[in-house]
XYZ file of C-alpha atoms in Angstrom:
382
model
C 9.157 -18.448 20.315
C 12.557 -18.344 21.990
C 12.477 -16.000 24.972
C 15.844 -14.287 24.506
C 16.727 -10.700 23.775
C 19.448 -8.670 22.141
C 19.485 -6.668 25.402
C 20.175 -2.950 25.631
C 20.671 -1.318 22.237
C 21.502 2.156 20.964
C 20.158 3.955 17.930
C 23.003 5.223 15.763
C 23.019 8.083 13.276
C 25.011 8.655 10.117
C 24.993 11.793 7.980
C 25.691 11.751 4.266
C 26.970 15.060 2.974
C 25.497 14.707 -0.481
C 22.334 15.354 -2.423
C 20.181 12.368 -3.294
C 18.272 12.694 -6.550
C 14.672 11.701 -5.931
C 12.142 10.205 -8.321
C 10.452 13.601 -8.396
C 13.613 15.102 -9.875
C 14.316 17.125 -6.759
C 17.463 16.831 -4.663
C 17.533 16.072 -0.948
C 20.620 16.574 1.157
C 22.450 16.306 3.375
C 20.746 13.155 4.638
C 20.735 11.725 8.149
C 19.726 8.101 8.693
C 18.903 6.574 12.062
C 19.665 2.869 12.339
C 20.242 0.001 14.723
C 22.211 -3.210 14.294
C 21.980 -6.538 16.107
C 24.385 -9.467 15.972
C 27.845 -9.530 14.409
C 28.878 -9.055 10.805
C 30.965 -12.069 9.819
C 34.434 -11.906 8.320
C 33.116 -12.202 4.758
C 30.373 -9.638 5.410
C 27.927 -12.106 3.886
C 25.406 -12.576 6.735
C 23.682 -9.166 6.757
C 19.888 -8.932 6.674
C 18.106 -5.619 6.239
C 14.800 -5.317 8.122
C 12.489 -2.693 6.632
C 9.735 -1.124 8.694
C 6.090 -0.267 8.027
C 4.408 3.143 7.714
C 4.982 4.650 11.167
C 7.764 2.328 12.294
C 11.333 3.200 13.177
C 14.855 1.825 13.445
C 14.224 0.354 16.916
C 13.271 -3.171 15.889
C 14.608 -5.166 18.850
C 15.885 -4.913 22.401
C 15.414 -1.997 24.766
C 17.057 1.390 24.973
C 16.768 1.405 28.760
C 16.235 -1.429 31.269
C 12.965 0.150 32.425
C 11.459 0.523 28.934
C 7.882 -0.722 28.981
C 8.134 -2.268 25.516
C 11.000 -3.609 23.412
C 11.536 -2.873 19.716
C 8.624 -3.414 17.352
C 9.890 -6.815 16.015
C 11.571 -8.048 19.182
C 9.811 -11.402 18.973
C 11.553 -11.991 15.618
C 15.072 -10.675 16.270
C 17.505 -12.125 18.803
C 19.569 -15.172 19.738
C 17.813 -18.319 18.541
C 14.876 -16.392 17.063
C 13.744 -16.252 13.440
C 16.307 -13.563 12.650
C 18.945 -15.288 14.744
C 21.566 -12.796 15.896
C 23.945 -15.696 16.642
C 24.045 -16.282 12.878
C 22.963 -13.070 11.177
C 23.855 -9.397 11.325
C 20.555 -7.496 11.376
C 20.253 -3.884 10.235
C 17.135 -1.746 10.573
C 17.066 1.880 9.438
C 14.424 4.553 9.724
C 13.207 5.688 6.294
C 13.682 9.195 4.975
C 10.471 11.177 5.322
C 9.961 9.910 8.867
C 10.336 11.737 12.178
C 12.210 8.998 14.002
C 15.756 10.213 13.456
C 16.101 10.185 9.678
C 15.713 13.279 7.513
C 12.062 14.233 7.127
C 9.732 17.226 7.001
C 10.408 18.058 10.664
C 14.159 18.244 9.993
C 15.962 21.546 9.571
C 16.336 22.672 5.972
C 20.006 23.740 5.734
C 19.100 26.381 3.172
C 16.644 28.186 5.452
C 17.616 27.168 8.958
C 13.975 26.283 9.601
C 12.022 23.006 9.450
C 11.214 21.801 5.945
C 7.505 21.353 6.712
C 5.737 21.244 3.328
C 8.928 22.415 1.644
C 10.116 18.823 2.008
C 10.041 17.047 -1.370
C 7.536 14.295 -2.078
C 9.316 10.978 -1.741
C 8.624 7.493 -3.046
C 9.457 4.096 -1.605
C 12.229 3.847 -4.186
C 13.824 6.970 -2.689
C 13.773 5.347 0.749
C 15.651 2.381 -0.683
C 18.258 4.562 -2.380
C 18.973 6.132 1.002
C 19.285 2.640 2.538
C 21.874 1.778 -0.108
C 23.994 4.624 1.261
C 23.775 3.074 4.723
C 24.634 -0.426 3.498
C 27.667 1.018 1.698
C 28.634 2.884 4.858
C 28.568 -0.403 6.781
C 30.873 -1.986 4.202
C 28.325 -4.551 2.994
C 28.516 -5.417 -0.700
C 25.598 -7.822 -0.786
C 22.756 -8.357 1.638
C 21.715 -11.882 2.477
C 18.073 -10.748 2.436
C 15.715 -7.824 2.793
C 12.604 -8.578 4.850
C 9.671 -6.409 5.867
C 5.919 -6.132 6.210
C 3.449 -3.663 4.680
C 5.478 -0.625 3.547
C 8.494 -2.716 4.501
C 7.429 -5.281 1.901
C 7.373 -2.552 -0.733
C 10.948 -1.624 0.187
C 12.021 -5.262 -0.128
C 10.483 -5.443 -3.603
C 12.288 -2.268 -4.676
C 15.595 -3.666 -3.444
C 15.104 -6.782 -5.551
C 14.157 -4.887 -8.696
C 16.583 -1.970 -8.593
C 19.576 -3.475 -6.815
C 19.487 -7.143 -7.871
C 23.259 -7.464 -7.521
C 23.110 -6.272 -3.911
C 20.694 -8.813 -2.408
C 20.456 -12.633 -2.328
C 16.764 -12.822 -1.452
C 13.722 -10.775 -0.509
C 10.827 -11.542 1.830
C 7.823 -9.240 1.243
C 5.137 -9.779 3.911
C 1.573 -8.400 3.636
C 2.581 -6.099 0.823
C 1.564 -5.399 -2.741
C 2.962 -4.409 -6.113
C 0.863 -1.279 -6.275
C -1.520 0.429 -3.915
C -5.221 -0.114 -4.602
C -7.791 2.678 -5.078
C -9.442 1.651 -1.811
C -6.212 2.042 0.168
C -5.667 5.426 -1.469
C -9.228 6.428 -0.573
C -8.668 5.564 3.087
C -5.527 7.691 3.123
C -7.428 10.512 1.435
C -9.987 10.557 4.252
C -7.186 10.485 6.826
C -5.479 13.399 5.082
C -8.674 15.407 5.064
C -9.071 14.871 8.794
C -5.701 16.582 9.256
C -6.327 19.332 6.718
C -9.594 20.236 8.449
C -7.877 20.719 11.805
C -7.334 24.500 12.195
C -4.053 23.845 14.021
C -2.527 22.217 10.942
C -1.945 25.645 9.348
C -0.924 24.144 5.998
C 1.895 22.270 7.667
C 3.298 25.245 9.556
C 2.095 24.220 13.012
C 4.340 24.495 16.038
C 5.659 21.124 17.254
C 4.328 21.839 20.723
C 0.876 22.568 19.272
C 0.273 19.956 16.562
C -3.101 19.369 14.914
C -3.796 16.704 17.525
C -7.484 16.141 16.781
C -6.881 15.734 13.068
C -3.907 13.420 13.451
C -5.694 11.290 16.062
C -8.662 10.841 13.724
C -6.357 10.063 10.796
C -4.595 7.396 12.831
C -7.920 5.908 13.951
C -8.898 5.522 10.290
C -5.614 3.722 9.699
C -6.214 1.390 12.637
C -9.550 0.321 11.208
C -7.816 -0.716 7.985
C -5.206 -2.716 9.919
C -7.868 -4.874 11.601
C -10.673 -7.077 10.252
C -14.315 -7.715 11.033
C -13.407 -11.009 12.710
C -10.612 -9.518 14.812
C -12.925 -6.730 15.993
C -15.542 -9.309 16.935
C -12.948 -11.263 18.907
C -11.381 -8.235 20.579
C -14.401 -6.021 21.252
C -17.678 -7.574 20.167
C -20.524 -5.166 20.921
C -19.377 -4.461 24.463
C -20.349 -1.039 25.720
C -18.006 0.943 27.935
C -18.633 0.127 31.595
C -18.032 3.790 32.461
C -20.845 5.092 30.242
C -24.578 4.751 30.407
C -26.169 2.870 27.543
C -28.368 5.857 26.702
C -25.687 8.469 27.239
C -25.520 10.197 23.839
C -21.722 10.429 24.089
C -21.324 6.935 25.529
C -18.944 4.661 23.673
C -18.585 1.071 22.627
C -15.252 -0.464 23.571
C -14.138 -0.398 19.937
C -14.627 3.369 19.994
C -12.502 3.656 23.133
C -9.806 1.624 21.428
C -9.708 3.907 18.402
C -9.733 7.026 20.568
C -6.872 5.753 22.731
C -4.678 4.701 19.820
C -5.333 7.953 18.022
C -4.501 10.198 20.991
C -1.397 8.221 22.015
C -0.110 8.369 18.444
C -0.086 12.186 18.550
C 2.536 12.053 21.291
C 4.987 10.009 19.250
C 4.650 10.979 15.597
C 4.914 14.132 13.521
C 1.859 15.082 11.487
C 3.689 16.127 8.329
C 5.749 12.923 8.382
C 2.498 10.958 8.606
C 1.234 12.781 5.517
C 4.426 12.358 3.498
C 4.679 8.649 4.206
C 0.994 8.199 3.352
C 1.686 9.906 0.017
C 4.597 7.539 -0.605
C 2.273 4.590 0.018
C -0.330 6.005 -2.358
C 2.245 6.514 -5.102
C 3.717 3.046 -4.809
C 3.742 1.051 -8.034
C 6.616 -1.296 -8.769
C 6.115 -0.545 -12.480
C 6.905 3.175 -11.989
C 9.466 4.096 -14.667
C 8.908 0.876 -16.623
C 6.647 0.006 -19.524
C 4.892 -2.675 -17.472
C 5.059 -4.730 -14.299
C 6.523 -7.532 -16.403
C 9.429 -5.332 -17.444
C 10.071 -4.315 -13.844
C 9.849 -7.845 -12.435
C 12.135 -9.212 -15.139
C 14.912 -7.541 -13.164
C 14.113 -9.519 -9.998
C 16.668 -12.311 -10.240
C 17.027 -13.356 -6.602
C 14.735 -15.883 -4.902
C 11.724 -14.302 -3.226
C 9.411 -15.509 -0.461
C 5.976 -13.838 -0.285
C 3.219 -13.939 2.318
C -0.359 -12.676 2.211
C -3.108 -13.081 4.811
C -6.673 -14.176 4.193
C -8.361 -11.421 6.228
C -6.148 -8.558 5.054
C -8.466 -6.089 3.333
C -5.955 -3.227 3.167
C -3.576 -5.186 0.917
C -5.736 -8.208 0.049
C -4.146 -11.424 -1.222
C -5.133 -10.859 -4.842
C -2.739 -7.898 -5.003
C 0.151 -10.154 -4.026
C -1.055 -12.954 -6.272
C -1.023 -10.654 -9.303
C 2.703 -10.201 -8.778
C 3.275 -13.899 -8.096
C 1.568 -14.837 -11.363
C 3.880 -12.545 -13.316
C 6.979 -13.889 -11.573
C 5.911 -17.464 -12.272
C 5.260 -16.622 -15.927
C 8.739 -15.119 -16.144
C 10.222 -18.268 -14.614
C 11.577 -16.478 -11.552
C 12.456 -18.373 -8.337
C 9.409 -17.418 -6.266
C 7.614 -18.985 -3.304
C 4.194 -17.794 -2.103
C 2.117 -18.677 0.954
C -1.416 -17.540 1.771
C -1.719 -17.603 5.564
C -5.104 -18.145 7.215
C -5.526 -15.516 9.926
C -8.362 -13.501 11.452
C -6.247 -10.465 12.323
C -6.384 -8.496 9.097
C -3.379 -6.536 7.880
C -1.809 -6.762 11.337
C -1.674 -10.568 11.069
C 2.042 -10.500 10.322
C 2.641 -8.817 13.681
C 0.034 -10.719 15.708
C 0.617 -14.293 14.505
C 4.180 -14.533 13.199
C 4.412 -18.178 14.220
C 2.130 -19.055 11.299
C 4.750 -18.131 8.705
C 8.130 -17.824 10.407
C 9.251 -21.475 9.928
C 9.227 -20.797 6.189
C 11.309 -17.664 6.740
C 13.868 -19.617 8.756
C 14.209 -22.195 5.979
C 14.471 -19.503 3.283
C 17.233 -17.661 5.147
C 19.172 -20.869 5.812
C 19.175 -21.589 2.083
C 20.391 -18.076 1.301
C 23.159 -18.403 3.893
C 24.255 -21.744 2.433
C 24.429 -20.116 -1.006
C 26.503 -17.250 0.376
C 28.917 -19.657 2.069
C 29.317 -21.657 -1.152
C 30.023 -18.464 -3.064
C 32.745 -17.511 -0.591
C 34.431 -20.943 -0.671
C 34.031 -21.280 -4.420
C 31.929 -24.423 -4.096
C 28.813 -22.869 -5.658
């Protein structure tokens, strides 16, 4: 991987003074979107790639906000000069989804009608609603057609929705470790996580004070999520059966190292994410079905005209490969331009973040082909 960076970046904010009609029938507005951009939009505005983030991600995908930041953006190893998403060639956009707490309008935002936080008065949103809000941003940036939409997990779902509902606005999609509809098992895991929050007395049916969140419930909910992101093999490699060196083996409250890991990730998550946003985004994941509003998945996927590049990972048990392969089979039956790769990895659902080198050469090739198509369209040669 090329060791270059986009450097110091700034999160930008745009407000849309309108009401967005949601899939639920409710209206949401005005809407603020947080976003970051990397690279330069070319003269023809034909080199823009939208990066879509996962469940608890944000707009800060690359670079650092301050020179002393401990970590760069969440996909920094992918975005930058000479990297997979090469900022010398492409203009990269990453926005925070609505429903989040990372700068875009969500349940922690102020409801203009009451002057107080929405909390559970915030409408239930779907992935499709997130994409409709992103369309507003792309229009704001003056981009008629995206070169590609690429993302993992919930980001993959957004990419799929772009291809189905805005086929004229995108030249290609790259869904990574995603699915066409959430499985009952994934919904069950989210249900247990939700209950952990509901059972915390500080949750107060969503009316907690920001300075006193239901920390125990949210930490436990996040720990449940972390288990689903890993795999048996990755836990063996990372932790084995090692017992904490600080605890006695027969101390009743002594912990294995895997327990310490879950406890740490759960408690640190409380400091950076809003509980109600966690719940709303989990609900959006549960509701996801690309066939929503259609008679069948076939009818929905018939609308996907652009080339698509899909990746699944052998050890992913949150969104196992068969869920992706169901969609691939339909696309192939419909004669759509689709490419699918099953990547061998031991790192579970997080494989796309841990071992990107296993699939990124195919992404580079896919994007180069889309760029060549865009250039031909501009010159009239294609």
